[in-house]
Short mmCIF file of C-alpha atoms in Angstrom, two decimals:
data_model
loop_
_atom_site.label_atom_id
_atom_site.label_comp_id
_atom_site.label_asym_id
_atom_site.label_seq_id
_atom_site.Cartn_x
_atom_site.Cartn_y
_atom_site.Cartn_z
CA MET A 1 60.04 202.72 155.55
CA SER A 2 57.62 201.65 152.86
CA LEU A 3 60.59 200.77 150.64
CA ILE A 4 62.00 198.49 153.37
CA ARG A 5 58.59 196.89 153.87
CA SER A 6 58.12 196.29 150.15
CA THR A 7 61.63 194.85 149.88
CA PHE A 8 60.94 192.37 152.67
CA THR A 9 57.61 191.51 151.10
CA LEU A 10 59.33 190.76 147.79
CA LEU A 11 62.32 188.79 149.04
CA PRO A 12 60.58 185.70 150.47
CA SER A 13 58.51 185.23 147.29
CA ARG A 14 61.76 185.15 145.26
CA ARG A 15 63.33 182.69 147.65
CA ILE A 16 60.47 180.20 147.76
CA ARG A 17 60.00 180.14 143.98
CA PRO A 18 60.07 176.38 143.35
CA LEU A 19 62.92 174.83 141.41
CA GLN A 20 62.03 173.21 138.10
CA HIS A 21 62.46 169.43 137.85
CA ASN A 22 63.72 169.44 134.28
CA PRO A 23 65.93 171.84 132.34
CA PRO A 24 64.40 174.15 129.69
CA GLY A 25 63.40 172.50 126.40
CA ASP A 26 62.88 168.90 125.42
CA LEU A 27 64.49 166.32 127.71
CA ALA A 28 65.86 164.43 124.68
CA ILE A 29 68.08 167.38 123.70
CA TRP A 30 69.68 167.27 127.16
CA VAL A 31 70.56 163.60 126.72
CA PHE A 32 72.07 164.55 123.35
CA ILE A 33 73.91 167.50 124.94
CA LEU A 34 75.39 165.21 127.60
CA ALA A 35 76.56 162.75 124.93
CA GLU A 36 78.22 165.62 123.04
CA LEU A 37 79.88 166.92 126.19
CA VAL A 38 81.29 163.46 126.96
CA THR A 39 82.74 163.31 123.42
CA PHE A 40 84.36 166.73 123.77
CA PHE A 41 85.69 165.77 127.21
CA ALA A 42 87.45 162.77 125.61
CA LEU A 43 88.87 164.96 122.82
CA PHE A 44 90.11 167.68 125.21
CA SER A 45 91.71 165.05 127.48
CA ALA A 46 93.37 163.35 124.51
CA TYR A 47 94.79 166.72 123.37
CA ALA A 48 96.06 167.65 126.84
CA PHE A 49 97.78 164.29 127.40
CA ALA A 50 99.13 164.01 123.83
CA ARG A 51 100.77 167.39 124.42
CA LEU A 52 102.69 165.93 127.39
CA SER A 53 105.00 163.94 125.11
CA HIS A 54 105.17 166.62 122.35
CA ARG A 55 105.50 169.84 124.34
CA GLU A 56 107.94 171.63 122.05
CA LEU A 57 105.99 170.73 118.91
CA PHE A 58 102.67 171.88 120.39
CA ALA A 59 104.16 175.16 121.71
CA GLU A 60 105.81 175.95 118.35
CA MET A 61 102.71 175.12 116.33
CA GLN A 62 100.42 177.10 118.65
CA LYS A 63 102.52 180.18 117.86
CA THR A 64 101.54 179.73 114.19
CA LEU A 65 97.81 179.91 115.01
CA ASP A 66 95.78 183.07 114.54
CA ALA A 67 94.86 183.82 118.18
CA GLU A 68 93.00 186.99 117.11
CA ALA A 69 90.69 184.89 114.94
CA GLY A 70 90.09 182.57 117.91
CA MET A 71 89.33 185.54 120.15
CA ILE A 72 86.94 187.10 117.58
CA ASN A 73 85.17 183.75 117.24
CA THR A 74 84.80 183.52 121.02
CA LEU A 75 83.19 186.98 121.09
CA LEU A 76 80.89 185.96 118.21
CA LEU A 77 79.72 182.76 119.90
CA ILE A 78 79.16 184.52 123.24
CA THR A 79 77.14 187.21 121.44
CA GLY A 80 75.17 184.54 119.59
CA SER A 81 74.38 182.80 122.88
CA TRP A 82 73.31 186.13 124.42
CA CYS A 83 71.01 186.79 121.42
CA VAL A 84 69.38 183.35 121.80
CA ALA A 85 68.87 183.92 125.55
CA GLN A 86 67.30 187.30 124.70
CA ALA A 87 65.03 185.59 122.14
CA VAL A 88 63.71 183.26 124.85
CA ALA A 89 63.31 186.21 127.25
CA ALA A 90 61.37 188.11 124.54
CA ILE A 91 58.95 185.26 123.80
CA GLU A 92 58.31 184.91 127.54
CA ARG A 93 57.17 188.58 127.43
CA HIS A 94 54.86 187.96 124.41
CA ARG A 95 57.26 189.82 122.08
CA ASN A 96 57.10 187.34 119.20
CA ARG A 97 58.64 189.45 116.44
CA GLN A 98 61.35 190.77 118.74
CA SER A 99 62.15 187.17 119.63
CA GLY A 100 62.52 186.39 115.91
CA HIS A 101 64.89 189.32 115.45
CA TRP A 102 67.11 188.10 118.30
CA LEU A 103 67.19 184.64 116.71
CA LEU A 104 68.20 186.14 113.37
CA ALA A 105 71.01 188.06 115.11
CA ALA A 106 72.24 184.76 116.63
CA ILE A 107 72.20 183.12 113.17
CA VAL A 108 74.26 186.03 111.80
CA ALA A 109 76.75 185.62 114.67
CA GLY A 110 77.01 181.90 113.88
CA ALA A 111 77.54 182.63 110.18
CA ALA A 112 80.25 185.19 111.03
CA PHE A 113 81.94 182.52 113.20
CA LEU A 114 82.04 180.14 110.23
CA VAL A 115 83.39 182.88 107.91
CA VAL A 116 86.24 183.61 110.36
CA LYS A 117 86.91 179.87 110.65
CA TYR A 118 86.96 179.54 106.84
CA VAL A 119 89.46 182.41 106.54
CA GLU A 120 91.61 180.77 109.23
CA TYR A 121 91.55 177.38 107.47
CA ALA A 122 92.17 178.96 104.04
CA ALA A 123 95.31 180.69 105.37
CA LYS A 124 96.59 177.39 106.76
CA PHE A 125 95.87 175.45 103.55
CA ALA A 126 97.62 178.20 101.53
CA GLN A 127 100.72 177.58 103.67
CA GLY A 128 100.50 173.86 102.90
CA ILE A 129 99.31 173.03 106.42
CA ASP A 130 96.60 170.41 106.77
CA LEU A 131 95.41 167.56 108.97
CA SER A 132 98.44 165.40 108.14
CA THR A 133 101.11 168.06 108.81
CA ASN A 134 101.83 166.90 112.37
CA LEU A 135 100.11 165.72 115.57
CA PHE A 136 99.24 169.25 116.73
CA TYR A 137 97.54 170.15 113.47
CA ALA A 138 95.74 166.79 113.43
CA PHE A 139 94.23 167.79 116.79
CA TYR A 140 93.67 171.41 115.75
CA PHE A 141 91.74 170.55 112.59
CA SER A 142 89.84 167.64 114.19
CA LEU A 143 88.74 169.63 117.26
CA THR A 144 87.87 172.87 115.47
CA ALA A 145 86.19 171.21 112.45
CA PHE A 146 84.14 168.93 114.74
CA HIS A 147 83.08 172.00 116.71
CA ALA A 148 82.33 173.96 113.50
CA MET A 149 79.99 171.13 112.40
CA HIS A 150 78.10 171.68 115.67
CA VAL A 151 77.88 175.40 114.88
CA LEU A 152 76.49 174.53 111.44
CA LEU A 153 73.91 172.16 112.92
CA GLY A 154 73.00 174.75 115.58
CA MET A 155 72.47 177.36 112.83
CA ALA A 156 70.22 174.99 110.88
CA ILE A 157 68.12 174.43 114.02
CA LEU A 158 68.02 178.18 114.74
CA CYS A 159 66.91 178.90 111.14
CA PHE A 160 64.01 176.47 111.57
CA VAL A 161 63.05 178.00 114.94
CA TRP A 162 63.41 181.56 113.55
CA ARG A 163 61.05 180.76 110.65
CA LYS A 164 58.51 179.27 113.04
CA ALA A 165 58.86 182.25 115.41
CA MET A 166 58.22 184.73 112.58
CA GLN A 167 55.10 182.75 111.62
CA GLY A 168 53.83 183.08 115.19
CA GLY A 169 54.51 179.44 116.01
CA TYR A 170 55.62 180.17 119.58
CA SER A 171 53.91 181.90 122.48
CA ALA A 172 54.75 182.84 126.05
CA ALA A 173 52.88 179.72 127.19
CA ASP A 174 54.36 177.36 124.60
CA HIS A 175 57.92 177.91 123.40
CA ARG A 176 59.48 174.58 124.28
CA GLY A 177 60.91 174.18 120.78
CA MET A 178 62.74 177.48 121.08
CA GLU A 179 64.14 176.51 124.49
CA THR A 180 65.33 173.20 123.01
CA ALA A 181 67.21 174.98 120.21
CA ALA A 182 68.59 177.53 122.70
CA SER A 183 69.96 174.79 124.97
CA TYR A 184 71.81 173.18 122.05
CA TRP A 185 73.24 176.52 120.93
CA HIS A 186 74.49 177.33 124.45
CA MET A 187 76.22 173.93 124.57
CA VAL A 188 78.12 174.84 121.36
CA ASP A 189 79.20 178.07 123.08
CA LEU A 190 80.16 176.26 126.31
CA VAL A 191 82.44 173.83 124.46
CA TRP A 192 84.22 176.69 122.65
CA ILE A 193 84.82 178.44 125.99
CA VAL A 194 87.12 175.51 126.89
CA LEU A 195 88.47 174.89 123.37
CA PHE A 196 89.69 178.45 122.75
CA PRO A 197 92.19 178.77 125.64
CA LEU A 198 93.23 175.12 125.37
CA VAL A 199 94.19 175.18 121.69
CA TYR A 200 95.03 178.84 121.07
CA LEU A 201 96.45 180.23 124.32
CA MET A 202 97.85 177.61 126.71
CA ARG A 203 101.35 176.90 125.44
CA MET B 1 64.76 185.31 132.10
CA ASN B 2 65.84 188.71 133.37
CA ARG B 3 67.12 190.85 130.49
CA SER B 4 69.35 193.00 132.71
CA VAL B 5 71.05 189.90 134.11
CA LEU B 6 71.56 188.56 130.57
CA ASN B 7 73.13 191.87 129.51
CA LEU B 8 75.45 191.87 132.52
CA VAL B 9 76.49 188.27 131.86
CA TRP B 10 77.20 189.11 128.20
CA VAL B 11 79.41 192.07 129.19
CA ALA B 12 81.23 189.92 131.79
CA LEU B 13 81.83 187.13 129.25
CA MET B 14 83.13 189.56 126.62
CA ALA B 15 85.43 191.23 129.17
CA ALA B 16 86.73 187.88 130.44
CA THR B 17 87.47 186.78 126.87
CA LEU B 18 89.42 189.95 126.10
CA LEU B 19 91.28 189.62 129.41
CA THR B 20 92.21 185.97 128.69
CA TRP B 21 93.39 186.85 125.19
CA GLY B 22 95.33 189.93 126.35
CA VAL B 23 97.05 188.02 129.16
CA GLY B 24 97.78 185.11 126.81
CA LYS B 25 99.52 187.48 124.39
CA THR B 26 101.73 189.14 126.98
CA ILE B 27 102.51 186.68 129.77
CA ALA B 28 104.79 183.68 129.40
CA MET B 29 103.35 180.24 130.04
CA ASN B 30 103.67 179.15 133.67
CA ALA B 31 101.54 177.43 136.30
CA THR B 32 99.93 180.71 137.42
CA PHE B 33 98.96 181.56 133.84
CA VAL B 34 97.47 178.11 133.24
CA MET B 35 95.55 178.31 136.52
CA GLY B 36 94.33 181.85 135.73
CA VAL B 37 93.16 180.94 132.21
CA LEU B 38 91.35 177.84 133.46
CA VAL B 39 89.70 179.74 136.33
CA LEU B 40 88.46 182.36 133.85
CA ALA B 41 87.20 179.60 131.53
CA GLY B 42 85.46 178.03 134.54
CA LEU B 43 83.78 181.31 135.49
CA LYS B 44 82.65 181.89 131.91
CA GLY B 45 81.30 178.33 131.64
CA TRP B 46 79.53 178.72 134.98
CA LEU B 47 77.79 181.92 133.77
CA ILE B 48 76.71 180.23 130.53
CA ILE B 49 75.32 177.21 132.39
CA GLU B 50 73.57 179.20 135.11
CA GLU B 51 72.24 182.19 133.17
CA PHE B 52 72.17 181.50 129.42
CA MET B 53 71.15 177.83 129.77
CA ALA B 54 68.88 178.96 132.63
CA LEU B 55 69.85 176.05 134.87
CA ARG B 56 70.01 178.27 137.97
CA ARG B 57 66.38 177.53 138.70
CA VAL B 58 66.59 173.82 137.86
CA ARG B 59 67.05 171.05 140.42
CA TRP B 60 70.61 169.96 141.12
CA PHE B 61 70.69 166.80 139.00
CA TRP B 62 70.94 168.52 135.59
CA ARG B 63 72.74 171.54 136.90
CA GLY B 64 75.25 169.29 138.68
CA LEU B 65 75.85 167.23 135.55
CA LEU B 66 76.81 170.28 133.49
CA LEU B 67 78.80 172.02 136.20
CA GLY B 68 80.44 168.66 136.98
CA TRP B 69 81.42 168.27 133.30
CA LEU B 70 82.94 171.74 133.31
CA MET B 71 84.93 171.21 136.53
CA LEU B 72 86.12 167.73 135.54
CA THR B 73 87.21 168.90 132.07
CA LEU B 74 89.14 171.87 133.47
CA PHE B 75 90.66 169.71 136.22
CA VAL B 76 91.91 167.09 133.73
CA ILE B 77 93.43 169.85 131.55
CA PHE B 78 95.07 171.45 134.60
CA PHE B 79 96.37 168.07 135.74
CA ALA B 80 97.91 167.34 132.31
CA TYR B 81 99.45 170.82 132.09
CA GLY B 82 100.64 170.54 135.68
CA LEU B 83 102.52 167.36 134.78
CA SER B 84 104.20 169.12 131.86
CA LEU B 85 105.26 172.10 133.98
CA ARG B 86 107.00 169.97 136.62
#
């Protein structure tokens, strides 16, 4: 009975928790995120419609891609995003050093993503395949390299935030900078969630 | 942020990725496959936006913009692939 009473006492307080006006982090990063998302929307649309008039070429070329590498990179980015979310959760609980460790794990995941991407590119270049090989590979290299640059930028931001976190620069009351970096990193993950099936799987 | 929820979301995202990849390796391309892959991508994107980006507790303007981007992007891709499958 007491369990039921305590449950009903808890539920309303969860429901009436007010919604925040603005998303986590600095508002400027969200404007930047939106601009990036619009750019990727244009690129994905261009790929999907270009494929309409080159279906056989795209299907054949997609078979030459390393889908395992794409899948591993998806797992790495998802894990990196999870680590960053855990870093924010840790700082909210006053666990500053733990938060730093989660950020470092996210940086490692990002670095591993770039290593896998490098291996993938190196294999293609060794086969004489590059940006000018055909329309599919022009899209493949443009889309994935543009995304990889975002991963690189996200890692640079995370390194800065990690250093500050380890120096005690964030607290449970003030960790806006970390939330800003986290939002950007999640955007990089979100874009790859669409890019992976589009380029590697959907033939 | 609730750590248990974050862990659950991570497991769900990893499982959905492996499922998408496994299905993509074994099933031939058809409208059902395209729809299934895009629905899974949509669910994964929704989890990232709601839980990792923590927009679940943010007013609808920002949340709507990101979820709207996701739905519009997946719809345009589905539309283009739908045209090619006709």
